[in-house]
Coordinates of C-alpha atoms in Angstrom, one line a residue:
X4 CA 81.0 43.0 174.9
X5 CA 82.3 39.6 175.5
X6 CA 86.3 39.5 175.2
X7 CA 87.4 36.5 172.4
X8 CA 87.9 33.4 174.1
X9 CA 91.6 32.2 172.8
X10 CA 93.9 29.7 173.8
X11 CA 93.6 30.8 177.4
X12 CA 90.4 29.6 177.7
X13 CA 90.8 27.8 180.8
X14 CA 92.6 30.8 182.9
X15 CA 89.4 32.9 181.5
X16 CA 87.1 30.6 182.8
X17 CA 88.4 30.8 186.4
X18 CA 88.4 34.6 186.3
X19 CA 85.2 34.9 184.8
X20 CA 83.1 32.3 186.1
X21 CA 79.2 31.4 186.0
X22 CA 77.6 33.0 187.9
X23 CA 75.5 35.1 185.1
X24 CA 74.4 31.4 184.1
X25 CA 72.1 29.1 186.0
X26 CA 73.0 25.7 186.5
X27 CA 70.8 24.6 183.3
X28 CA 72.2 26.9 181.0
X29 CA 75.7 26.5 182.2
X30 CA 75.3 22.8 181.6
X31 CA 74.5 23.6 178.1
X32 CA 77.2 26.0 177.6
X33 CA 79.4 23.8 178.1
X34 CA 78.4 20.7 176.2
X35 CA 77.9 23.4 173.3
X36 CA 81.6 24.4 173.9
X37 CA 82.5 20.6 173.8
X38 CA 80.6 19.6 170.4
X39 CA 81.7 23.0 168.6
X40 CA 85.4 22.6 169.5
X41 CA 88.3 25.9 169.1
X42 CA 87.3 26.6 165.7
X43 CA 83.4 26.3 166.6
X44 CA 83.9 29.2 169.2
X45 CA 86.0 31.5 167.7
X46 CA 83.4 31.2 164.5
X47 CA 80.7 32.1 167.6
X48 CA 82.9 35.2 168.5
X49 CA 83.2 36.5 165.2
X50 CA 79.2 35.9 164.8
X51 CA 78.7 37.4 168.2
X52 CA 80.4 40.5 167.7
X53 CA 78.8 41.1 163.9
X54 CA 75.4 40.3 165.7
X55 CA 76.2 43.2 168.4
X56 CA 76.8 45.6 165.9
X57 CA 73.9 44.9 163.4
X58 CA 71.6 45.2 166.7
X59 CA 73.4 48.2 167.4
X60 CA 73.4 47.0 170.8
X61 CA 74.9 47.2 174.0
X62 CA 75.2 45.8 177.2
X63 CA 72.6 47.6 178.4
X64 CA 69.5 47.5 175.7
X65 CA 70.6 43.7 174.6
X66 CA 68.0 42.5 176.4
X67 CA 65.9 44.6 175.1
X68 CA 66.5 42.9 171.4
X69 CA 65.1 39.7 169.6
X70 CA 66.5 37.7 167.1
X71 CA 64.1 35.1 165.5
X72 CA 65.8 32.0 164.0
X73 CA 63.2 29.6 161.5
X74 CA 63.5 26.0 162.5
X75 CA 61.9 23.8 160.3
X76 CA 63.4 20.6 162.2
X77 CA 65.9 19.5 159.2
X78 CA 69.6 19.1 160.4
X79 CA 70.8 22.2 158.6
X80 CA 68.1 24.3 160.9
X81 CA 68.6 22.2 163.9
X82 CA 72.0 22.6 164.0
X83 CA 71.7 27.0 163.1
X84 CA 69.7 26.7 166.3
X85 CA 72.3 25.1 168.7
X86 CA 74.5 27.8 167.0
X87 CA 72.6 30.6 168.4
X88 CA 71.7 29.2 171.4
X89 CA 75.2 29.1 172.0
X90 CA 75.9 32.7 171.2
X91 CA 73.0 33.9 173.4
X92 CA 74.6 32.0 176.4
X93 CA 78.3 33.2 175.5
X94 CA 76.4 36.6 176.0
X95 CA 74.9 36.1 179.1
X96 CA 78.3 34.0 180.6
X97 CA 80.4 36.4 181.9
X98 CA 79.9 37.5 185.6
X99 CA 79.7 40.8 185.0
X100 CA 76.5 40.2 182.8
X101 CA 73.5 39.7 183.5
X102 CA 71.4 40.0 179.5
X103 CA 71.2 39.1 176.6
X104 CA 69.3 38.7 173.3
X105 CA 66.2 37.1 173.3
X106 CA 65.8 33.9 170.9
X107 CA 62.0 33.5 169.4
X108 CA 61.9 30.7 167.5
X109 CA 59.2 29.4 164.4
X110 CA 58.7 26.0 163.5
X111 CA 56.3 26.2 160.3
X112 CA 54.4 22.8 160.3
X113 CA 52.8 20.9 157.4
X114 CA 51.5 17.1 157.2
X115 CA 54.4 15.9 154.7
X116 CA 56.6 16.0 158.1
X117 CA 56.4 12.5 160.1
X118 CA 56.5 12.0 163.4
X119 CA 60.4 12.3 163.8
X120 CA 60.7 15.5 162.6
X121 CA 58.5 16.8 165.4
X122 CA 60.2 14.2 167.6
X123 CA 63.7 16.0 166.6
X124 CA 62.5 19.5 167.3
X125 CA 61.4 18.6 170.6
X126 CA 64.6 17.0 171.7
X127 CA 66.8 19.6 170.3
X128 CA 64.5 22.3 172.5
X129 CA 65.0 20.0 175.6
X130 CA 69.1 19.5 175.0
X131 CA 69.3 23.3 174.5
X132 CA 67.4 24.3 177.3
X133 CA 64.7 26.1 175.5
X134 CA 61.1 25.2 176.7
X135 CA 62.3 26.9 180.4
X136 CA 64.5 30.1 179.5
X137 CA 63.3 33.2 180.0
X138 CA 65.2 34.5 177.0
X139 CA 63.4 32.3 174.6
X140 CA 60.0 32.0 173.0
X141 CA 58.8 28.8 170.7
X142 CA 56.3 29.0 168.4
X143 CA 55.0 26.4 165.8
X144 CA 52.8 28.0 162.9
X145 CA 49.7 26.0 161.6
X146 CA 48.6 27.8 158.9
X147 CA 47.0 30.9 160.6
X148 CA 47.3 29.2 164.6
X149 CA 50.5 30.4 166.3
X150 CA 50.9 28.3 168.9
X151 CA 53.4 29.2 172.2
X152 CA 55.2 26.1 173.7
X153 CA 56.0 25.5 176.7
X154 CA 57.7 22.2 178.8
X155 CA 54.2 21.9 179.7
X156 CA 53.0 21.9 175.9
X157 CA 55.7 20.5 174.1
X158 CA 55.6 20.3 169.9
X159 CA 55.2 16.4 170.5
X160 CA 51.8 16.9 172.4
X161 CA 50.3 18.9 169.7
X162 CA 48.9 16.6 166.9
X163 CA 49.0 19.1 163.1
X164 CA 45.4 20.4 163.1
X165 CA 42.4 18.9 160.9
X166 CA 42.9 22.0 158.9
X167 CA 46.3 21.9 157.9
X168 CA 45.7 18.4 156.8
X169 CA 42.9 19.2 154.8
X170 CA 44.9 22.0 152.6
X171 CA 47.9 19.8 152.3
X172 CA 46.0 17.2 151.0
X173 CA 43.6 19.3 148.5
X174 CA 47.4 21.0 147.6
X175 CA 48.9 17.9 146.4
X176 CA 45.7 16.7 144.3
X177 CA 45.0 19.6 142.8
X178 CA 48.6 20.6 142.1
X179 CA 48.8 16.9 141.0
X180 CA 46.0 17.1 138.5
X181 CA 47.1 20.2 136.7
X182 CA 50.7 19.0 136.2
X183 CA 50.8 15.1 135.5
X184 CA 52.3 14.5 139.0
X185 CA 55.7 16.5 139.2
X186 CA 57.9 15.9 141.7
X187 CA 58.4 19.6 142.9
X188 CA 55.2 21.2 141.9
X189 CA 53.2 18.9 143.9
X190 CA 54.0 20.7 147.4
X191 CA 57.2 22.2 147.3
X192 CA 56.0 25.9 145.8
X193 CA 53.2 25.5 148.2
X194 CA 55.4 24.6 151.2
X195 CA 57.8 27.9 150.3
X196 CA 54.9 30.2 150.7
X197 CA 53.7 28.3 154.1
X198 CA 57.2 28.5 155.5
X199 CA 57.1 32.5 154.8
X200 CA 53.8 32.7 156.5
X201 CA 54.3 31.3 159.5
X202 CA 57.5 33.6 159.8
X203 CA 55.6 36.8 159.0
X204 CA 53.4 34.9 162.0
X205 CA 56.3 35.1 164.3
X206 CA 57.7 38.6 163.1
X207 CA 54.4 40.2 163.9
X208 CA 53.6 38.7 166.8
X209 CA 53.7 40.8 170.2
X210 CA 56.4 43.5 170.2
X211 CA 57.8 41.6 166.8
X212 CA 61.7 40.9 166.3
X213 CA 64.7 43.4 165.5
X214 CA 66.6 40.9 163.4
X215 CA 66.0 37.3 161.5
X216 CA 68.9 35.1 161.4
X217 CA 69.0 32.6 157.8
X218 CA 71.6 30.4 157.1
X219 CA 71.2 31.1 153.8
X220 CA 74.6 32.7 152.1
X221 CA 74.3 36.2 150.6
X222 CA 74.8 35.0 147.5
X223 CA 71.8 32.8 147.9
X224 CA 69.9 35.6 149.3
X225 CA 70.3 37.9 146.5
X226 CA 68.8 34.8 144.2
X227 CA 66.0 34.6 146.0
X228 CA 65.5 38.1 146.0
X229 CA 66.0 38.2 142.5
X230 CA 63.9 35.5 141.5
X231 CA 60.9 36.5 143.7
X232 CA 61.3 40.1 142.0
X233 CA 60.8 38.2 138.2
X234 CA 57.7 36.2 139.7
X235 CA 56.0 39.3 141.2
X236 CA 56.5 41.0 137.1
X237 CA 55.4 37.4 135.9
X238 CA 51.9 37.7 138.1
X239 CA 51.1 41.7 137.7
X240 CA 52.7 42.1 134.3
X241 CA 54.3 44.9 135.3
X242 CA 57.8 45.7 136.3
X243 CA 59.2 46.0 139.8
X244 CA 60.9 49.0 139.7
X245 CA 61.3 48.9 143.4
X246 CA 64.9 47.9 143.6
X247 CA 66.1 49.1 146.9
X248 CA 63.2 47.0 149.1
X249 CA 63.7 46.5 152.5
X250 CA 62.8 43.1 154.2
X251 CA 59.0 43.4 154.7
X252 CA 58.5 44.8 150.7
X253 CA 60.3 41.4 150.2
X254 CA 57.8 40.1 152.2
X255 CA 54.8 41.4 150.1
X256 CA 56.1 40.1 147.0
X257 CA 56.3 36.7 148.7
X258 CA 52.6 37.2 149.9
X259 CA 51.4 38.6 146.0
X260 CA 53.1 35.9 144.7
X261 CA 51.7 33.1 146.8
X262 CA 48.5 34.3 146.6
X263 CA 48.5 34.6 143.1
X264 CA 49.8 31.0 143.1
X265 CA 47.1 29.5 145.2
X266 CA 44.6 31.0 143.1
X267 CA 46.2 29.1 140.1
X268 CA 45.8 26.3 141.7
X269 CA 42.8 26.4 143.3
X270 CA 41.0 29.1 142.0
X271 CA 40.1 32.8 143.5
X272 CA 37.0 30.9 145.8
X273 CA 38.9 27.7 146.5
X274 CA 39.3 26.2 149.6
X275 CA 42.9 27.4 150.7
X276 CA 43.2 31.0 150.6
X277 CA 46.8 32.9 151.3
X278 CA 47.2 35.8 153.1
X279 CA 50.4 37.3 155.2
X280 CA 50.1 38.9 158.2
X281 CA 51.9 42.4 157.5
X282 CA 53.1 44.7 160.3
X283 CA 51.3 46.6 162.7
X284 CA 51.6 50.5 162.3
X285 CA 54.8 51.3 164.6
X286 CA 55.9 47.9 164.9
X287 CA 59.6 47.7 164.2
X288 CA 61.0 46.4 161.0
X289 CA 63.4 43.4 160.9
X290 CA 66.9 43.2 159.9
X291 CA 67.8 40.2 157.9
X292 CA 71.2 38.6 158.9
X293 CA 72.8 35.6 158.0
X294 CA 75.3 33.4 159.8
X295 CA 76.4 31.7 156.4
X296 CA 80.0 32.0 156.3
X297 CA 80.5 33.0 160.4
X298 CA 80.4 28.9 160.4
X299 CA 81.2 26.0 158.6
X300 CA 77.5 24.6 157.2
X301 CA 77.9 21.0 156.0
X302 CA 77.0 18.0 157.8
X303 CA 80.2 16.6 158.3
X304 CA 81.6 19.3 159.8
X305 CA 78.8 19.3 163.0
X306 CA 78.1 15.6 163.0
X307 CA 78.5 14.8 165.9
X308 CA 76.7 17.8 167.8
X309 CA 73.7 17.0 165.9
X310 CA 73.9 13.0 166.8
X311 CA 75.6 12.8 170.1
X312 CA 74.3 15.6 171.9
X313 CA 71.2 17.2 169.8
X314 CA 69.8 12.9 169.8
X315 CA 69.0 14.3 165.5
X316 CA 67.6 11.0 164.0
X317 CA 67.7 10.1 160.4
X318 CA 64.5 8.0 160.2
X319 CA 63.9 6.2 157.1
X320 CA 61.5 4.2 158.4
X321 CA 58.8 6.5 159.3
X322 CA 60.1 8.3 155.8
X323 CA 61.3 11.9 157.7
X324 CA 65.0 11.4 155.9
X325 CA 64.0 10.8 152.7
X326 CA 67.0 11.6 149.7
X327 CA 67.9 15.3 149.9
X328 CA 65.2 16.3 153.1
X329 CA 66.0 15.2 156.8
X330 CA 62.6 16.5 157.3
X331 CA 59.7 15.4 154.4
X332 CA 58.7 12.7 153.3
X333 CA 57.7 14.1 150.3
X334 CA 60.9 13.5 148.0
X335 CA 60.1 9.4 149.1
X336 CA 56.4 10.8 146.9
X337 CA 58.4 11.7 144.4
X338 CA 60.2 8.7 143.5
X339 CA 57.0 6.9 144.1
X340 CA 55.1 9.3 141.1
X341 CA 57.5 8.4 139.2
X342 CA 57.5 5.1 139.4
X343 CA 53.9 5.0 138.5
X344 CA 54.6 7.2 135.3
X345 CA 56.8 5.2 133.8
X346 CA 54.9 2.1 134.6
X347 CA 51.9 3.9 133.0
X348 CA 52.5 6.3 130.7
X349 CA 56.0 5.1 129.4
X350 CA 55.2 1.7 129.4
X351 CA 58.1 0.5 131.5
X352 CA 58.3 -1.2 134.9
X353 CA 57.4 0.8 138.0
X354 CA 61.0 -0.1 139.6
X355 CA 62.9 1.6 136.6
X356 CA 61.0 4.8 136.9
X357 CA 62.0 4.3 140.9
X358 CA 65.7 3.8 140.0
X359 CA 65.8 6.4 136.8
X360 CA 64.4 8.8 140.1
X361 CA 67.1 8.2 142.6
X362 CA 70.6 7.3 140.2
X363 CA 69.7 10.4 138.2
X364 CA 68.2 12.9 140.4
X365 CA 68.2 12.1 144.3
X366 CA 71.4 10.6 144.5
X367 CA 73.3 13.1 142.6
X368 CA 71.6 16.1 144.2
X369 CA 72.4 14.4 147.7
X370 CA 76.5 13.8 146.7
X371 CA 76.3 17.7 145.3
X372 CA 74.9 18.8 149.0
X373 CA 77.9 17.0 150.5
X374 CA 75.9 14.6 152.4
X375 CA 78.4 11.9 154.5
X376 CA 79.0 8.8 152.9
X377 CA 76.7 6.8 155.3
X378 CA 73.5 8.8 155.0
X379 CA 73.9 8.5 151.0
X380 CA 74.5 4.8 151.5
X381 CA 71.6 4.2 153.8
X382 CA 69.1 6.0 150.9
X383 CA 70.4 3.8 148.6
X384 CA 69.9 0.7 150.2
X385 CA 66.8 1.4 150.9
X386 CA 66.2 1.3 146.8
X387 CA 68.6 -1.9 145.9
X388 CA 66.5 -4.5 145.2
X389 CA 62.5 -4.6 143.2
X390 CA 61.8 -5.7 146.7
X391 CA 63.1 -3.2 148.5
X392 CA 61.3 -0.6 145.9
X393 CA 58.3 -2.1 146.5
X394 CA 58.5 -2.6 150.2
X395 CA 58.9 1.4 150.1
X396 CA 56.4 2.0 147.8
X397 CA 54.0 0.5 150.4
X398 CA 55.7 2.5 153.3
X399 CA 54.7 5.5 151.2
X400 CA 51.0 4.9 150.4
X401 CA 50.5 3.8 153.6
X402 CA 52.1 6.9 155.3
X403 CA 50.2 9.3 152.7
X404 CA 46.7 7.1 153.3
X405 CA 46.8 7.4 157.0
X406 CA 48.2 11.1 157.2
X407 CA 46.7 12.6 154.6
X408 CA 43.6 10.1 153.1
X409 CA 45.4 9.8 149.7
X410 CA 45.2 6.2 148.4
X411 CA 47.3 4.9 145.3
X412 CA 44.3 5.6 143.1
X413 CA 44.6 9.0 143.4
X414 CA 48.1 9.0 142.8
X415 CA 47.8 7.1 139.7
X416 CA 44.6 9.5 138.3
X417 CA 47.3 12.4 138.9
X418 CA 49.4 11.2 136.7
X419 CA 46.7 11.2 134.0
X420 CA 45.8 14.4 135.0
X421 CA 42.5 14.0 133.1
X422 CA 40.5 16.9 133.5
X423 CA 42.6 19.8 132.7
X424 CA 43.2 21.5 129.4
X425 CA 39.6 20.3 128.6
X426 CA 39.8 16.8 129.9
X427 CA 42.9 16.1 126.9
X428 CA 44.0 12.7 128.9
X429 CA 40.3 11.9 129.9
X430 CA 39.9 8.6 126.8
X431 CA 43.6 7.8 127.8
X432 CA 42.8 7.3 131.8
X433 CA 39.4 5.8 131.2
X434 CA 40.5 3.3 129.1
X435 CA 43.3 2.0 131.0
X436 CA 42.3 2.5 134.6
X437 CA 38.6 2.9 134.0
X438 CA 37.3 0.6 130.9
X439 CA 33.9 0.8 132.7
X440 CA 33.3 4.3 132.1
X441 CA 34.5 4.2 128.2
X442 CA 30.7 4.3 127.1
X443 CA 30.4 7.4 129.3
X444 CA 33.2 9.1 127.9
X445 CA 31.6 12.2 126.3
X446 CA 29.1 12.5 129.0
X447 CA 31.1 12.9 131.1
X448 CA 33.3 15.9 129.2
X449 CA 29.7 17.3 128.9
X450 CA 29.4 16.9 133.1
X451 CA 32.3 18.8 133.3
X452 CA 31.9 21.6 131.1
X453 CA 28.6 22.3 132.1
X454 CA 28.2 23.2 135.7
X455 CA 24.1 23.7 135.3
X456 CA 23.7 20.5 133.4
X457 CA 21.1 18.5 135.1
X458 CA 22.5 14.9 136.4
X459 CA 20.6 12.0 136.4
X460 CA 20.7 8.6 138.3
X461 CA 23.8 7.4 136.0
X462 CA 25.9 10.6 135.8
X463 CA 25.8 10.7 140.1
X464 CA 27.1 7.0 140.1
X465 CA 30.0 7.7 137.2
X466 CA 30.6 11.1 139.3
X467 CA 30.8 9.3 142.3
X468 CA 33.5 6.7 141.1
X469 CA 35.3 9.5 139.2
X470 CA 35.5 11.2 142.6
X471 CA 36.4 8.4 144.9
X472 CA 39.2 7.1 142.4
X473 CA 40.7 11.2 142.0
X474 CA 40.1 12.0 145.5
X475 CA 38.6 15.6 144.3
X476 CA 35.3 16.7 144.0
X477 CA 32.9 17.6 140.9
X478 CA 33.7 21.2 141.3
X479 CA 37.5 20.8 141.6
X480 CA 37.0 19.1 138.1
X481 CA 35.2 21.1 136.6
X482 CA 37.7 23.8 137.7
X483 CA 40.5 21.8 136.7
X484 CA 38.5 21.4 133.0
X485 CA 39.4 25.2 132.0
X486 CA 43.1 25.1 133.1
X487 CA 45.9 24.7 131.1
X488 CA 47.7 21.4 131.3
X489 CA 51.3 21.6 132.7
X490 CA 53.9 19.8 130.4
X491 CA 57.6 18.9 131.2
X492 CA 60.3 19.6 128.7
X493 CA 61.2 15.9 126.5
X494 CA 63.3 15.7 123.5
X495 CA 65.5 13.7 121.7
X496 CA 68.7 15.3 123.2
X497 CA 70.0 17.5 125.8
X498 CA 70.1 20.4 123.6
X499 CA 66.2 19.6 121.9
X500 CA 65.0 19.8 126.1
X501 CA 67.0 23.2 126.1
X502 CA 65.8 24.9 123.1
X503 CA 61.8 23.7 123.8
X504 CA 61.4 27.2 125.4
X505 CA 57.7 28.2 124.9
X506 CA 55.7 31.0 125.7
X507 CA 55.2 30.8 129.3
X508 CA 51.7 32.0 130.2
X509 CA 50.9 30.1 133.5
X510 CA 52.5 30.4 137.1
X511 CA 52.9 26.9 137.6
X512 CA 55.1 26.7 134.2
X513 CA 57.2 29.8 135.5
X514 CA 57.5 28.1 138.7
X515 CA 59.2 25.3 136.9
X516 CA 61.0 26.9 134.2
X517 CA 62.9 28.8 137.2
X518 CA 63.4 25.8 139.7
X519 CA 67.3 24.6 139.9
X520 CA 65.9 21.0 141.5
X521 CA 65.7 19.7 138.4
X522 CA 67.3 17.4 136.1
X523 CA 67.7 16.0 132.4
X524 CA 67.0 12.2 133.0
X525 CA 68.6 9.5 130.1
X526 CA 65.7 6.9 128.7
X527 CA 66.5 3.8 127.7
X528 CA 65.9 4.9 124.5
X529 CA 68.3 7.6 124.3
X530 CA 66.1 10.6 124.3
X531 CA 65.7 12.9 127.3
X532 CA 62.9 14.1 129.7
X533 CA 63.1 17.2 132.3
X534 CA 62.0 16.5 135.9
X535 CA 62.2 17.8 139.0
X536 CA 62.7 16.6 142.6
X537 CA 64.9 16.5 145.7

């Protein structure tokens, strides 16, 4: 193995030269070794050796291993890349070596990332020396495509498939319409099991992967674990008495409880079925490993690798840095849902359900993730003036019309959520964003309860302007009719939101109960409502 580079660094050098590196990756090396600094590499020795021995490789089978790293284009992923990279080519640097580990990477793709975020990934593979290295394979997941890339077919030259699109968008109505709107249960728990399957894309994928590298901390890992272990009892109503799992069981509770999830949603024939790839009979099994404490993870702390050298743009203009996500625009939805709610359901302006969003949720969440001073500053610019909250109210509609065909309308009927739980907000929606359809108000609860019913001439126009203004369809309705309603926790106080602890019988409602993006936000009035967001 690779001796530790120390303060003799430059009298190793000289006796060890390049020649194990070509003239590509050597220039990457050492840029790496620039932007990572003394306490950088000797974090990259420490990881190096752990890695060795949790391969249980050697100099002569390293080649012969593959680590898979998940890059999902944010800055924390883009920046657990370079750290690898740099590792692999530490490996390969000395002249007496001539391997090392193979990277594969995944990039999980979904229509709430903009253009930057693919622009980003691309740059990052081109400063790294990726799309030309023999020891490294990119792939980007969409949906059930895996997709190699190459210099020839870069990310940036594949548009996110019709597809893709098409599940996103029925995801965030449908989620929408069964929960009033809410900020993380609008895509989030969808995007979670996406970003699993795409991996279990990559870990089965040719001769597979020996070990997966997180950034996630052990600590965090064990959570996950944990609370993936209480969903999968939630969903069979049984317990999981399995409590030594290796990776791929934890893998098959993701894929039990995602499916179980989508059917919530969507119902067991909807249109966006979930289904993991599992392992091949004999294909290895892959080690989980994280680099989460072999080097420094905040932002400040790799700043400048990630602007100056990796080119990692925070675009708030085309929405890809939006709050706590340098790769969604989603949380910029959020505060745009919110908005509307207030304005229509709380009888408040749309730009104080916009600023009760950001002061008492993004903002805080982004200080507690130790983002730098500028960054926080530039969010909340964006947010200082009704102008300025309307300006980006437009940005966001626009955005979500063109990407994903979802107009304000539809936005605004979510928040009714009026056909669930029996169509309960149905009089409520009609007769504040529909007054034209009050007369029609019980037919139309008997449209929707009564899939043989026979429709005439009246009850396909009120249909049709039901379904232009929801953006669903008559049977995603009528679905929607038999579920229960999602409610968020309100009370008087802190401790009334905290003691409002009902029987939880849905999977959406245990998705939230157990989600730590969430806050307690003030009213004007004093009392107290739970929401969630990022």
């Amino acid at each position: 193995m690779l001796n530790t580079i120390n303060s003799n660094r430059t009298d190793l050098k000289s006796q060890m030269g390049f020649k194990a590196l070509n003239s590509a990756q050597k220039k990457v090396f050492n840029q790496l070794e620039h932007y990572l600094g003394e306490k950088g590499i000797n974090e990259a020795d420490l990881s190096l050796k752990k890695l060795m021995d949790t391969l249980h490789a050697t100099k002569e089978n390293i080649d012969q291993k593959t680590v898979l790293v998940t890059y999902g284009g944010g800055k924390d992923s883009s920046y657990m890349t370079a750290f690898v990279r740099y590792i692999q080519l530490k490996l390969l640097k000395p002249i007496e070596n001539n391997k090392t580990f193979n990277i594969r990477t995944i990039t999980n793709r979904q229509s709430h990332m903009p253009d930057t975020v693919m622009n980003n990934v691309h740059n990052v593979f081109i400063k790294l020396g990726m799309y030309k290295d023999k020891f490294v394979e990119l792939f980007v997941a969409d949906d059930d495509q895996l997709t190699q890339l190459t210099k020839k077919l870069p990310i940036i030259k594949l548009p996110i498939p019709k597809n893709v699109i098409q599940r996103d968008r029925k995801d965030l109505l449908m989620a929408g319409n069964l929960t009033n709107g809410e900020g993380r249960r609008l895509y989030c728990d969808f995007c979670n099991g996406y970003m699993q399957k795409g991996e279990a894309h990559a870990i089965t994928h040719g001769n597979g992967v020996d070990l997966i590298i997180t950034g996630d901390s052990l600590k965090e890992i064990v959570h996950y674990k944990k609370w993936i272990n209480n969903l999968v009892e939630f969903v069979t109503g049984k317990e999981n008495t399995q409590r030594k799992k290796g990776f791929m069981d934890y893998m098959d509770d993701i894929n039990t409880v995602s499916k179980k999830y989508n059917e919530e949603i969507h119902g067991e024939n909807g249109l966006n079925r979930y289904e993991m790839p599992k392992l091949a009979k004999g294909q290895k099994i892959p080690i989980l490993y994280t680099i989460y404490g072999d080097t420094k993870y905040d932002l400040n702390s790799h700043r400048k690798l990630l602007d100056e050298f990796l080119g990692f743009k925070f675009n708030s203009d085309d929405l890809s840095f939006s709050f706590t996500e340098s790769d969604c625009s989603a949380p910029a939805l959020m505060a745009v849902l919110r908005g509307i709610r207030v304005e229509k359901l709380h009888n408040r302006s749309y730009e104080e359900g916009v600023k009760e969003y950001i002061d008492q949720l993004a903002l805080p969440v982004m200080k507690s993730k130790e983002f730098p001073q500028d960054l926080i500053k530039a969010q909340t610019e964006l947010y200082n003036s009704p102008k300025k909250i309307n300006n980006m109210k437009q940005k966001v509609l626009n955005f979500y019309k063109e990407r994903l065909g979802v107009t304000e309308e539809n936005l605004t009927c979510m928040i009714y959520s009026p056909f669930a739980e029996h169509a309960k907000n149905l009089n409520l929606y009609i007769q504040k964003e529909q007054p034209e359809l009050i007369p029609y108000n019980e037919r139309i609860k008997q449209i929707l309860s009564d899939s043989k019913l026979e429709l005439n001439d009246i009850d396909n126009s009120i249909i049709k302007t039901l379904e232009q203004n929801s953006g669903i369809t008559l049977n995603d309705m009528r679905y929607l009719y038999q579920k229960s309603l999602f409610q968020n926790k309100t009370g008087d106080s802190l401790e009334a939101i905290k003691t409002n602890n009902p029987k939880i019988t849905d999977l959406i409602t245990k998705f939230n109960a157990d989600d730590p993006h969430k806050r307690n936000i003030q009213l004007p009035d004093g009392s107290y409502e739970e929401i969630s967001g990022r």
